[in-house]
Each structure stands twice: as structure tokens, then as C-alpha cells.
Coordinates of C-alpha atoms and ligand atoms in Angstrom, one line a residue:
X850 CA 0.0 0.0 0.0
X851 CA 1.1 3.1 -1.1
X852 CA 1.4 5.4 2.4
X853 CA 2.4 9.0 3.9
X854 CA 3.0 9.9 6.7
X855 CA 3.2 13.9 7.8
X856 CA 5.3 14.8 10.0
X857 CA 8.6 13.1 11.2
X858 CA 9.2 13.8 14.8
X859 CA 9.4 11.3 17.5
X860 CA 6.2 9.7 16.5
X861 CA 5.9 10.4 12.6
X862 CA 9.6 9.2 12.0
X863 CA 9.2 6.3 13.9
X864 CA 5.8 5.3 12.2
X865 CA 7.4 5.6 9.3
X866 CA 9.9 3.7 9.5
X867 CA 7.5 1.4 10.5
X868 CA 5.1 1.0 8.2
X869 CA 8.2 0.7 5.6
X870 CA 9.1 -2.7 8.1
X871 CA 5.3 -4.1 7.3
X872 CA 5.8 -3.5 3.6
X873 CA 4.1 -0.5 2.5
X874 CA 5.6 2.0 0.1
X875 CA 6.2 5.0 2.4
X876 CA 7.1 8.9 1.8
X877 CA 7.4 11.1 5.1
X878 CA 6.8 14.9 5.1
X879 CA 8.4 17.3 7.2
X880 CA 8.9 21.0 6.7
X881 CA 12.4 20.9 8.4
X882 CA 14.7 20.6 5.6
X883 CA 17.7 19.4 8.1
X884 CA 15.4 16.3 9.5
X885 CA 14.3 15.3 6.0
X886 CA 18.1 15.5 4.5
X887 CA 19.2 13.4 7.4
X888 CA 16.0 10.7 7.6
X889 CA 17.0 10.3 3.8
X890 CA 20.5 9.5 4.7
X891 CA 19.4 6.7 6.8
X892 CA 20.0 8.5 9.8
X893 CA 17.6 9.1 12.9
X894 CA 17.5 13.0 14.1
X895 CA 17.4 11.7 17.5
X896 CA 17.9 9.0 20.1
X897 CA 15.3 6.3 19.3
X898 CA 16.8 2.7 19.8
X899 CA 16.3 0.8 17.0
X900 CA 15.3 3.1 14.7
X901 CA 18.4 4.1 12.8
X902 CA 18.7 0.0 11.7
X903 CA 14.8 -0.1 10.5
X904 CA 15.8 3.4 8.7
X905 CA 18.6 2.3 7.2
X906 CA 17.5 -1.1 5.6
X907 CA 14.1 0.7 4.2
X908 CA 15.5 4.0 2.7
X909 CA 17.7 1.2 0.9
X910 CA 15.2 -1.2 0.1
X911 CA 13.3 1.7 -1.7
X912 CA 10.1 1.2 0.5
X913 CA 11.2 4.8 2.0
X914 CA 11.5 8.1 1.3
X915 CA 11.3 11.5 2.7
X916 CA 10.8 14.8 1.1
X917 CA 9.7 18.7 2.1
X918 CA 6.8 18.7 -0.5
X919 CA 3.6 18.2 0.5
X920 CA 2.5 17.1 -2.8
X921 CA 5.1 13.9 -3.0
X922 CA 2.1 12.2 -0.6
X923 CA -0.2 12.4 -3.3
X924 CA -1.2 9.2 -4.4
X925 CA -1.2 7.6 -1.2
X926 CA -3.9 6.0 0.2
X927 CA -3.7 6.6 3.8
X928 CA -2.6 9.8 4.9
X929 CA -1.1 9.5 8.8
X930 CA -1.0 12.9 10.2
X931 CA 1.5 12.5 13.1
X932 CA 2.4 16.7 13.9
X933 CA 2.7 17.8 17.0
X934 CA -0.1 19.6 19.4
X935 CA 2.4 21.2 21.4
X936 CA 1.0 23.0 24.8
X937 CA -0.5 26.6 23.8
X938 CA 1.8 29.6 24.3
X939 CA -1.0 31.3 26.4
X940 CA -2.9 28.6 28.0
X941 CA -3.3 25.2 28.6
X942 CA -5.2 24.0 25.8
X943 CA -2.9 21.7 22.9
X944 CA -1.8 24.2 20.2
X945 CA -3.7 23.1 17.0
X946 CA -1.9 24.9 14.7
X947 CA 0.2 22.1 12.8
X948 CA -2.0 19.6 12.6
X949 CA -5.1 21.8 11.1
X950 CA -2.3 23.4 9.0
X951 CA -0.8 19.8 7.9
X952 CA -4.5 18.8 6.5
X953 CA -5.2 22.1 4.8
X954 CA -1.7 21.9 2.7
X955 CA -2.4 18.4 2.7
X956 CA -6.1 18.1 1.1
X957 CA -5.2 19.6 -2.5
X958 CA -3.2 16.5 -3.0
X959 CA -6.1 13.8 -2.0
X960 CA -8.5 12.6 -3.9
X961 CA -11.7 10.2 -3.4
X962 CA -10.8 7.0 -1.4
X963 CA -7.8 8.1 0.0
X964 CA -8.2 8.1 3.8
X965 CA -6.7 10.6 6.2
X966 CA -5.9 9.2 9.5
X967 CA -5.1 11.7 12.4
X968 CA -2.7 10.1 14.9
X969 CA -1.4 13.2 16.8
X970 CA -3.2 13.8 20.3
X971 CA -6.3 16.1 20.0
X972 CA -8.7 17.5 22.2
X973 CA -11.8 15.6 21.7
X974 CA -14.1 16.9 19.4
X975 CA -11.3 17.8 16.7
X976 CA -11.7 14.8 14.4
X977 CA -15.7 15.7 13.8
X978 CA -14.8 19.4 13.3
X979 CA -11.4 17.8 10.5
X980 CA -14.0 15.7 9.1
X981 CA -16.3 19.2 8.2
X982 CA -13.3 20.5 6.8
X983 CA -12.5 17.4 4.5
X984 CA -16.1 17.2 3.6
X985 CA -16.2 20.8 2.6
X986 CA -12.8 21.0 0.3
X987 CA -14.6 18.6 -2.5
X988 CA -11.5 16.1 -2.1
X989 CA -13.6 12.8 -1.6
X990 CA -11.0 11.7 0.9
X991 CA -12.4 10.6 4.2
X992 CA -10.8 11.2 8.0
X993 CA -10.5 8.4 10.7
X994 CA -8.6 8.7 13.5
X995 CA -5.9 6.3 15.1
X996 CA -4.1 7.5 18.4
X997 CA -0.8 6.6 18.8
X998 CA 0.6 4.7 22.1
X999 CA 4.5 4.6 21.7
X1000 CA 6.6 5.2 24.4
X1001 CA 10.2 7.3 23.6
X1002 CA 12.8 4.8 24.0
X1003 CA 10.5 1.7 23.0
X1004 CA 9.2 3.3 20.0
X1005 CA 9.9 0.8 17.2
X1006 CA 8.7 -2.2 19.9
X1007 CA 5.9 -0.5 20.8
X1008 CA 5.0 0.3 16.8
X1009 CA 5.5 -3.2 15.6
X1010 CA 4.1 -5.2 17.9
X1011 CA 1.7 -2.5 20.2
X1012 CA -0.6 -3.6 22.9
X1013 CA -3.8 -2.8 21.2
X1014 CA -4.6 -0.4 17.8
X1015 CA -7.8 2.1 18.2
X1016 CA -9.8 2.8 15.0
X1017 CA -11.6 6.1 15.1
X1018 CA -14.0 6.0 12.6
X1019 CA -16.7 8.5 10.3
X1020 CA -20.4 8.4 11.7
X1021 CA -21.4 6.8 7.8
X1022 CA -21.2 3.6 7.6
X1023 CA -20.2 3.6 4.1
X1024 CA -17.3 5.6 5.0
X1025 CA -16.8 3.6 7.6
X1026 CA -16.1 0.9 6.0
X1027 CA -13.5 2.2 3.2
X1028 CA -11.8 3.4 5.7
X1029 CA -11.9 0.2 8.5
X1030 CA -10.7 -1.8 5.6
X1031 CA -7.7 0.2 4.4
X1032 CA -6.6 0.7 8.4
X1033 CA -7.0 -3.0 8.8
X1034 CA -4.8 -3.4 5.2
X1035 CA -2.5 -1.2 6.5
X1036 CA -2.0 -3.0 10.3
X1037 CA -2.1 -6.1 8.3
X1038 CA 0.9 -7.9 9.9
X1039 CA 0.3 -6.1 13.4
X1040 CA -3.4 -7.1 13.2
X1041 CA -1.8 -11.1 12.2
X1042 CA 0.2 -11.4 15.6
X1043 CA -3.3 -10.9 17.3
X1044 CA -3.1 -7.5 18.5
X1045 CA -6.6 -6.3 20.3
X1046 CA -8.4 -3.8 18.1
X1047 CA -10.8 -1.6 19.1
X1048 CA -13.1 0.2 16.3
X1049 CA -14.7 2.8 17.7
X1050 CA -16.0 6.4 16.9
X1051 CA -13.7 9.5 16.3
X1052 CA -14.8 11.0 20.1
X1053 CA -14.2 8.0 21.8
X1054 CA -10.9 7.1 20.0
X1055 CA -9.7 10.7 20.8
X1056 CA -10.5 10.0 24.5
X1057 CA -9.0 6.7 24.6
X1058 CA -5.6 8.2 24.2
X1059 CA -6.2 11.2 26.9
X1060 CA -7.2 8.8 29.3
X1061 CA -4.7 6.7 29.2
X1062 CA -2.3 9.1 29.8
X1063 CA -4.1 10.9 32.5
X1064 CA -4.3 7.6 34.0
X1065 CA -0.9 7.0 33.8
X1066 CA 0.3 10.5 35.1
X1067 CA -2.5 9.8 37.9
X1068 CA -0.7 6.8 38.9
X1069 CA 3.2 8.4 39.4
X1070 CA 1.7 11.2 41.2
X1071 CA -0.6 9.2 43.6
X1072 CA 2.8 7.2 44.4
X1073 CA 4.0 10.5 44.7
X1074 CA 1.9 11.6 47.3
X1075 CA 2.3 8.5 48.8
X1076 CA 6.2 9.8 49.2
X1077 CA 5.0 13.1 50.3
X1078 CA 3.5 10.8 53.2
X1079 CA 6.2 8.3 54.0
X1080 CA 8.6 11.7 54.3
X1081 CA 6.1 13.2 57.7
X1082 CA 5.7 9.6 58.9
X1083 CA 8.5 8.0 58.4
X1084 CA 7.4 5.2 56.1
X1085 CA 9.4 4.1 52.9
X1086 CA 7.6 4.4 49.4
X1087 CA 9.1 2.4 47.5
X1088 CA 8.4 -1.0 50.6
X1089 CA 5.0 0.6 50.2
X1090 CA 4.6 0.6 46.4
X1091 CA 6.3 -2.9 46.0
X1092 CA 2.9 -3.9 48.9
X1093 CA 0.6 -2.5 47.1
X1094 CA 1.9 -3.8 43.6
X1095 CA 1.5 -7.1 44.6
X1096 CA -2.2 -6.6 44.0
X1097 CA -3.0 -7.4 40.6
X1098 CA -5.8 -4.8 40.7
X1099 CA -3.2 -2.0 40.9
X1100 CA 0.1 -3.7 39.9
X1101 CA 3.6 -2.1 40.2
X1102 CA 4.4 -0.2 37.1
X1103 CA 4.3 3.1 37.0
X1104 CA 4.6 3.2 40.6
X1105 CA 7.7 4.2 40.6
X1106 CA 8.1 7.6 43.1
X1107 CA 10.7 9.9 42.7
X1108 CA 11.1 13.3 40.5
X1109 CA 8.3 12.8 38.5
X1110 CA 6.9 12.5 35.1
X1111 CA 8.1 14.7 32.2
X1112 CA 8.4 14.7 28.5
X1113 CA 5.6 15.7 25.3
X1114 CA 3.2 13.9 26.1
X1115 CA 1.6 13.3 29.9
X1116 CA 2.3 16.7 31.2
X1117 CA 0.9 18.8 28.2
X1118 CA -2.1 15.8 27.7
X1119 CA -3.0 16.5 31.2
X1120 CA -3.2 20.1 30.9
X1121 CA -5.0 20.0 27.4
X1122 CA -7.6 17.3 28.9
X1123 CA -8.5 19.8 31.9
X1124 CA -8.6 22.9 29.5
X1125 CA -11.3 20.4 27.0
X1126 CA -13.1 19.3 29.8
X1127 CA -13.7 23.1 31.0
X1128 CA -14.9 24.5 28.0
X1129 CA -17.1 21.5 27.4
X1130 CA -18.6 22.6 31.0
X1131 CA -17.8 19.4 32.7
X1132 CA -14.2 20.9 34.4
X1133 CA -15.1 19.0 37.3
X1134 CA -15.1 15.7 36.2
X1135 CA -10.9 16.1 35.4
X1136 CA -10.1 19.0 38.4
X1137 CA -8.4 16.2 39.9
X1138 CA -6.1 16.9 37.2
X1139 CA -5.0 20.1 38.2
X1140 CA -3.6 18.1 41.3
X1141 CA -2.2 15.4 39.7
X1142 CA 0.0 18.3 38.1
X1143 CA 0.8 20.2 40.7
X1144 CA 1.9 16.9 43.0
X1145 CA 4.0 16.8 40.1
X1146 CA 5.9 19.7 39.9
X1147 CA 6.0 19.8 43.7
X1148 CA 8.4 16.8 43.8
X1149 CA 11.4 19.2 41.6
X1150 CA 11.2 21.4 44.2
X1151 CA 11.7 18.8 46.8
X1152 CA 14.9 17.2 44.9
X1153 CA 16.2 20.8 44.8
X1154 CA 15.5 21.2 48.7
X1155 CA 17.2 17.5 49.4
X1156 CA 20.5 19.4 47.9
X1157 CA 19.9 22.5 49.8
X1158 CA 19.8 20.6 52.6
X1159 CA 22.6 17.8 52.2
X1160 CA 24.7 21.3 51.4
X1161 CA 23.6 22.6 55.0
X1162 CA 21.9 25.6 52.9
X1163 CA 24.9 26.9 51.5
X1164 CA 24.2 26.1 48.0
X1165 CA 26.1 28.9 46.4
X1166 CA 29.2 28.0 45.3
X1167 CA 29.0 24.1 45.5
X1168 CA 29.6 22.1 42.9
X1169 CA 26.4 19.6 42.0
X1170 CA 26.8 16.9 39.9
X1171 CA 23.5 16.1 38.2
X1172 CA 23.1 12.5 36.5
X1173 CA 21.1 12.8 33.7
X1174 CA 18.8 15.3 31.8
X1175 CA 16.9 13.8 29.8
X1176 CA 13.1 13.5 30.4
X1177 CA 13.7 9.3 31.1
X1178 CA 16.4 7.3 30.2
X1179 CA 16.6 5.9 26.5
X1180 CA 15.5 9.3 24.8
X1181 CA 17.4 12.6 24.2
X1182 CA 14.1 14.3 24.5
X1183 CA 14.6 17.0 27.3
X1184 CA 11.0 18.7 26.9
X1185 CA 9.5 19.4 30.4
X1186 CA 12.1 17.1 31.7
X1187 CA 12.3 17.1 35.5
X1188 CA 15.6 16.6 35.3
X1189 CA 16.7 19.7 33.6
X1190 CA 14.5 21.5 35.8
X1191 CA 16.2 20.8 38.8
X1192 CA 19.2 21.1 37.3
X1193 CA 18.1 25.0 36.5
X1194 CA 17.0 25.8 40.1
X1195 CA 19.7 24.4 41.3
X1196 CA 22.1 26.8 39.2
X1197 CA 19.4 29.5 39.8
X1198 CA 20.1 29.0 43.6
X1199 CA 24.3 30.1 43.1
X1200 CA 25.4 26.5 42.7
X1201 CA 27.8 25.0 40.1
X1202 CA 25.9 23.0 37.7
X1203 CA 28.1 20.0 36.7
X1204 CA 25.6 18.4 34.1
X1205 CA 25.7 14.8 32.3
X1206 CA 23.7 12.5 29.9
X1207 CA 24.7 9.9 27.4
X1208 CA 22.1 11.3 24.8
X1209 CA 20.5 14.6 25.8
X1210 CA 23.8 17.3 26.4
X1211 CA 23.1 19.3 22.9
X1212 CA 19.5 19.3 23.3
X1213 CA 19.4 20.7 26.7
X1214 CA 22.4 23.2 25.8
X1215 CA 20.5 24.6 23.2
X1216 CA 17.7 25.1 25.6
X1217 CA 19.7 26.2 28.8
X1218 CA 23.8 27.2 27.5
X1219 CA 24.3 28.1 31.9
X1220 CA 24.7 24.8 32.7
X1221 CA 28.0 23.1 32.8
X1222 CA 27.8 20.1 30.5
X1223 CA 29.8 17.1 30.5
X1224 CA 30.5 14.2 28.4
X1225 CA 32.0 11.9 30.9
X1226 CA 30.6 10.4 34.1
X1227 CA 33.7 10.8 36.0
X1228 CA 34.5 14.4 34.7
X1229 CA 30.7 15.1 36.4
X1230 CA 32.1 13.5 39.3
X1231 CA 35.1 15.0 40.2
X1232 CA 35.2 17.5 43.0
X1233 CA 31.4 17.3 43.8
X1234 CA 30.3 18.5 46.9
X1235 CA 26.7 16.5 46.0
X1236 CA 25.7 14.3 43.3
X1237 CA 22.1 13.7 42.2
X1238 CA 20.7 11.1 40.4
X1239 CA 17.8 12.6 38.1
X1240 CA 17.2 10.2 35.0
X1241 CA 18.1 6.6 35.7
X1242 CA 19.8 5.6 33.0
X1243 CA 21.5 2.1 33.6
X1244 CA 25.4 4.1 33.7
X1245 CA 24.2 5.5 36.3
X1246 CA 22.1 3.1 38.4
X1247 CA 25.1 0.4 38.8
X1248 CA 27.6 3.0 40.1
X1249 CA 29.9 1.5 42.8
X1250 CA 29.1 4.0 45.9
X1251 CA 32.9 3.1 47.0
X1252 CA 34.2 4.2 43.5
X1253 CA 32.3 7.4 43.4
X1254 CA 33.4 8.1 47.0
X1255 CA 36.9 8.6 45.8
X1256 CA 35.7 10.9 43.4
X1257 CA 33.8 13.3 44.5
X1258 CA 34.4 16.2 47.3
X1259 CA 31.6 15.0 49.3
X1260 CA 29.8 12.0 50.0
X1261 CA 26.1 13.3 49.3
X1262 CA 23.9 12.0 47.2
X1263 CA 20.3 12.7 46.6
X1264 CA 18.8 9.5 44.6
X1265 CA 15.9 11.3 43.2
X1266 CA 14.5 8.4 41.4
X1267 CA 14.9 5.7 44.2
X1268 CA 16.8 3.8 42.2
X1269 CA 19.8 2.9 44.7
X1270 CA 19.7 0.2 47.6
X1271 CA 20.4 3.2 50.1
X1272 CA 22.3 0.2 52.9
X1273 CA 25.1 -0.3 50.0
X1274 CA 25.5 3.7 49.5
X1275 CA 25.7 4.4 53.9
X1276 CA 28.4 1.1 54.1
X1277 CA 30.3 3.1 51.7
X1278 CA 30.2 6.2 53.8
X1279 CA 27.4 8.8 52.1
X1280 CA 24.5 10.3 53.4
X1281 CA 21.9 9.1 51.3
X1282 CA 18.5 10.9 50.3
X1283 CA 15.8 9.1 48.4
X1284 CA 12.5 10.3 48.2
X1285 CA 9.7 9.0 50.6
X1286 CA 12.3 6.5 51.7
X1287 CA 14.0 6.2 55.2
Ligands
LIG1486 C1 3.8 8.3 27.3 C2 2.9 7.1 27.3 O1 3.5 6.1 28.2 C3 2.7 6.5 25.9 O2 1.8 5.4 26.0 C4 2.2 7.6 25.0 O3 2.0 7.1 23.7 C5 3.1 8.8 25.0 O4 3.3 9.3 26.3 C6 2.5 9.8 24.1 O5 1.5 10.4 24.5 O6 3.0 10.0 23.0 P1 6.4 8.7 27.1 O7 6.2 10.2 27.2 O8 7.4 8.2 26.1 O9 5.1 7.9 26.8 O10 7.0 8.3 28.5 P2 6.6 7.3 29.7 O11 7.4 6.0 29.6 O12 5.1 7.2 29.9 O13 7.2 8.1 31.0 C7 6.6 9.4 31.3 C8 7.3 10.0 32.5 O14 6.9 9.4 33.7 C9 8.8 10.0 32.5 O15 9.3 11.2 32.9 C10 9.1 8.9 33.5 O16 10.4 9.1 34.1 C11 8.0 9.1 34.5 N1 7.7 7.9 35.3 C12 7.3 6.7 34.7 C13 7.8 8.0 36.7 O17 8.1 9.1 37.3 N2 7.5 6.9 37.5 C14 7.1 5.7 36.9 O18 6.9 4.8 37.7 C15 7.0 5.6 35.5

């Protein structure tokens, strides 16, 4: 099947690439002429494991291409639309702007039976007002919508093989159908290894991918507040959360307390959701939200204080090693990442940033050039009067505490995603921090 796909970021790249790997004929469209001159090298413009292999063997194989011109997708006949709905400059409601403007430059180059399938997350309501639009420029194509569940990091996994596919489809049946059957063509193989589908209608599929990550955001901060708990009464989260996991009901993943959750998607998705839900009257139904957001941003604040403290509120002047800036490990993304947060207040507070990640130093230097950046571990290391571990990248996670001791200047460490067994870091003489931990 002959595909596009606009849009090449984290998820239109990766879908891509992906739909090349099921054996479709695949162009990708991206107005940034640097991203399509390096996807049509072969090369990934970020971290993504996995992906620069699947790009490789498909821009190769032919089955791939990329180009800046909108009208190379025509003759396609599914249309992804995978732009981003950024957070608004002036609210909290998702900026709309690309993905209305990816289907107006987009619908002079459709014609009748082509589909157009949003995948970018939209507030609910947006795929009935699309459809108006697609209905009312005389193209004959038809909109469905299919939200998108990768996770950074496990992208091409999690595009391959997913845990379910959601079909958002037109109220007519007859368009319905065309465009159920050219979805299902298209997920062919993915559809083969028994993934669950779920055809619904355009609201509901737009909802189904809100929820989910409200749900999920819901879950980190309720552990979260759990750790705000266990730090007034002594208790240790993490005992707690491993308890509670046990129960299948609630399970353990995404239980994990600590800084917090960052990234594109559940922070801005959480936002956007409340902002819908408000102007379609119902803002109480999601003002839990609100909460779930501001637990959130309450635990950077309380990494930042840890330092303060271990520092005995002299933070000016001390050198702070910070391990890791990206958003979560396995990604270079650094949008809303915690980690680079703290790292910022800290260095707002007079202290010496000493900053390190195996993938995300350029993108956070082009955002924040203050900070001290570092290509090596040890280099971070050296001389630090407190080291804290932000994004729990593997390098980081099996550090030997009696190693690192004879590094640094002093042994403090704030583990701000639990991720240490704090006995092995206090044998080895430091004064350990986690958070909601003893
Ligand atoms: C999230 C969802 O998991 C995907 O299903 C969804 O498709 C995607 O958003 C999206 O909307 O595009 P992602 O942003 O890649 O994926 O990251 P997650 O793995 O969900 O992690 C989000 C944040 O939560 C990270 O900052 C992570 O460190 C944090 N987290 C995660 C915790 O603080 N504790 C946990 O136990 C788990």
C-alpha cells in the first residue's frame, strides 16, 4: 500500500519507519529541511533505539523516502498525520496549529478513497470538526482517526508489535467501512500477531488516548503523594509501592516515586484534557487533574530542597553533579524534563551545575547554555560536593558508591529516582537521600 505519513518527529519518524518494516511503500513529510536530509540518509535525528537499523534497511530497500513537499504524498492512500499539538503559548489547551495546517496543505493533494488518519493527540471533538473540513474542500477523501501509544525509547517495539490499535471512525457507515478496511490493510501484519483492536468512533478514539495518559500521570503522582506521606511519617515508598503492587488490581508499574513524570506527552495531555473538559462545561469531572500536576511539579522542588539541605543551605558555590537530563532514560528528548529542571533551580540557587547524559547534552544546551555540561561520568564527578541522580539511566544506576566516593568532594547523594539500595550507598560512607524513603 502506497502510504504517507506527515510529520517526522518522534512519532511520525518512527511510524514511518515502521510502516516501511510491514511493507508498505512510504514517503514522510516534514517541513524541516535538516530532519528530511538526514531521515534520507538513513540517519535518525534523535535518540530512538532501533530506529536508525529499521531506517537504514528501508531508505535502501526503496520502500522509504522523505521529502519537504507536501504534494510527494499524493497518491497515497492513507494519509497519517502524526504533527505535534504542542501545549499553547498562552494557556493550557494543545496548540492546534500544525495539525489543522498539515491537513489544509495536505487536502489539495487527496482525492476520493484516499483516507486521512489523524494520529497526533487532539482534544476531543477535533476529528468531527477535521472531518467538516475534509467534507467541505470537494476532495472525496475521508478522516478516521488512530491515536498513537508509543513510548520514547521503546518506540519501534511499541510500533510493531503494540498492545492494542484504536480505530476512530466517520459516523457513515459507508465511509466507515472504506476506511476500516484500508486501516486494517494497512496494520495487516500487526493485526496477524493478534493484537486487540478496538473500532470505535472518532470522540471516543480521541478520549481513549487522553485517558490513558491521565491515567498514567494519575498513577506516578498518587505514588508520589504517597512519598510526600512516608517523608512526615517515616514510612518508605518504595516498601510501600512494592505492597501494594502485589495486588494485581493495581500492579507495580508506574509506581515508581521519585522526581516525577516529564516529557511531550503526559504533562501537556494532562493540561489540554482539563482545559477540553472546562470548556465542554464538565471541568469538574478532570479537576483532579489540576492536582495530579501540581503533586508533580512539587516533587522538583523537593529534589532541589534534598541538595539545599545535604549542602547545609549553602548552595552557592558548590559544585552539583546532576546524573542525567533527559526526560527518562533511553531518549534525548529533554521537553519538560524534571531533570533539567532541577538542574536549573539548582544553578538559579548560586550552585555549580556540573551536568551529564549519554544522549541529551546538545538538546538541553541549546535550551539552557548556563549549565556546565559534560561528556563523561567521571569528569561530572570530580570534586562534587553533592551528586544527584535525576534520570536513571543504567550508567548511572550500577555505580559502585565506593568508587564514586573517591571521586567526588563529598559524599552526598540525593537519589531522586529511588533507584539505589540506600544500605550499600551508607556502608560506603554517604548520606543518602531518596525520596519518601528512610
Ligand atoms: C507516554 C505514554 O506512556 C505512551 O503510551 C504515550 O504514547 C506517549 O506518552 C505519548 O502520548 O506519545 P512517554 O512520554 O514516552 O510515553 O514516557 P513514559 O514512559 O510514559 O514516561 C513518562 C514520564 O513518567 C517519564 O518522565 C518517566 O520518568 C515518568 N515515570 C514513569 C515515573 O516518574 N514513574 C514511573 O513509575 C514511571
Amino acid at each position: 500500500m502506497r502510504v504517507s505519513v506527515i510529520g517526522c518527529g518522534y512519532l511520525g519518524a518512527v511510524h514511518a519507519a515502521a510502516m516501511a518494516e510491514l511493507g508498505h511503500d512510504v514517503v514522510g513529510i516534514d517541513v524541516d529541511e535538516r530532519k528530511v536530509a538526514a531521515l534520507t540518509r538513513g540517519e535518525a535525528p534523535f535518540f530512538e533505539p532501533g530506529l536508525p537499523e529499521l531506517l537504514t534497511a528501508h531508505v535502501e530497500s526503496g520502500r522509504l523516502r522523505f521529502s519537504t513537499r507536501m504534494e510527494d504524498a499524493a497518491g497515497s492512500r492513507i494519509h497519517f498525520v502524526a504533527v505535534g499539538t504542542p501545549q499553547s503559548k498562552t494557556g493550557n489547551q494543545a496548540d492546534m496549529t500544525y495539525v489543522d495546517g498539515a491537513i489544509a496543505s495536505l487536502l489539495p493533494h487527496t482525492t476520493a478513497g484516499e483516507i486521512i488518519v489523524g494520529k497526533s493527540t487532539v482534544p476531543v471533538g477535533s476529528a468531527s470538526r477535521l472531518a467538516a473540513v475534509v467534507a467541505e474542500s470537494g476532495s472525496g477523501a475521508l478522516l478516521a482517526w488512530n491515536p498513537e501509544f508509543l513510548r520514547e525509547g521503546w518506540a519501534v517495539k511499541d510500533s510493531l508489535a503494540p498492545d492494542r490499535l484504536v480505530f476512530g471512525l466517520p459516523p457513515e457507515p459507508e465511509q466507515a467501512e472504506v476506511a476500516e478496511s484500508a486501516l486494517r490493510e494497512a496494520y495487516g501484519p500487526v493485526l496477524d500477531l493478534g493484537t486487540p483492536l478496538v473500532v470505535t468512533d472518532f470522540a471516543t478514539a480521541e478520549l481513549v488516548k487522553v485517558a490513558a495518559n491521565a491515567f498514567l500521570a494519575t498513577k506516578i503522582s498518587f505514588i508520589n503523594a504517597m512519598a510526600e506521606i512516608a517523608e512526615v511519617t517515616g514510612a518508605d515508598v518504595t516498601q510501600l509501592a512494592d505492597a501494594i503492587g502485589h495486588d494485581e488490581r493495581i500492579g507495580r508499574r508506574f509506581l515508581g516515586a521519585g522526581v516525577g513524570f516529564g516529557g511531550g506527552c503526559l504533562p501537556k495531555d494532562i493540561r489540554a484534557f482539563t482545559a477540553r473538559a472546562e470548556e465542554l462545561g464538565r471541568g469538574e469531572s478532570v479537576a483532579f487533574l489540576k492536582e495530579i500536576d501540581a503533586i508533580n511539579l512539587r516533587r522538583r522542588q523537593r529534589v532541589v530542597d534534598h541538595v539545599v539541605e545535604l549542602l547545609d543551605d549553602q548552595p552557592h558555590g558548590k559544585t552539583v553533579a546532576v546524573l542525567g537530563l533527559a526526560f527518562k532514560p533511553h531518549s534525548d528528548d529533554v521537553r519538560d524534563s524534571p531533570a533539567l529542571d532541577v538542574a536549573v533551580r539548582l544553578k538559579g540557587l548560586g550552585a555549580h551545575v556540573r551536568a551529564t547524559d549519554p544522549e541529551a547534552i546538545a538538546n538541553s544546551r541549546a535550551l539552557h547554555p548556563q549549565l556546565d555540561y559534560r561528556e563523561s561520568l567521571e569528569e561530572t564527578l570530580d570534586g562534587a560536593d553533592v551528586v544527584v541522580l535525576v534520570t536513571e539511566w543504567d550508567e548511572y544506576r550500577y555505580l559502585d558508591p565506593a568508587h564514586v566516593a573517591g571521586l567526588v568532594a563529598g559524599r552526598r547523594i540525593v537519589d531522586a529516582r529511588n533507584s539505589y539500595d540506600p544500605q550499600s550507598w551508607r556502608a560506603a560512607g554517604w548520606t543518602y537521600r531518596g525520596l519518601g524513603r528512610r
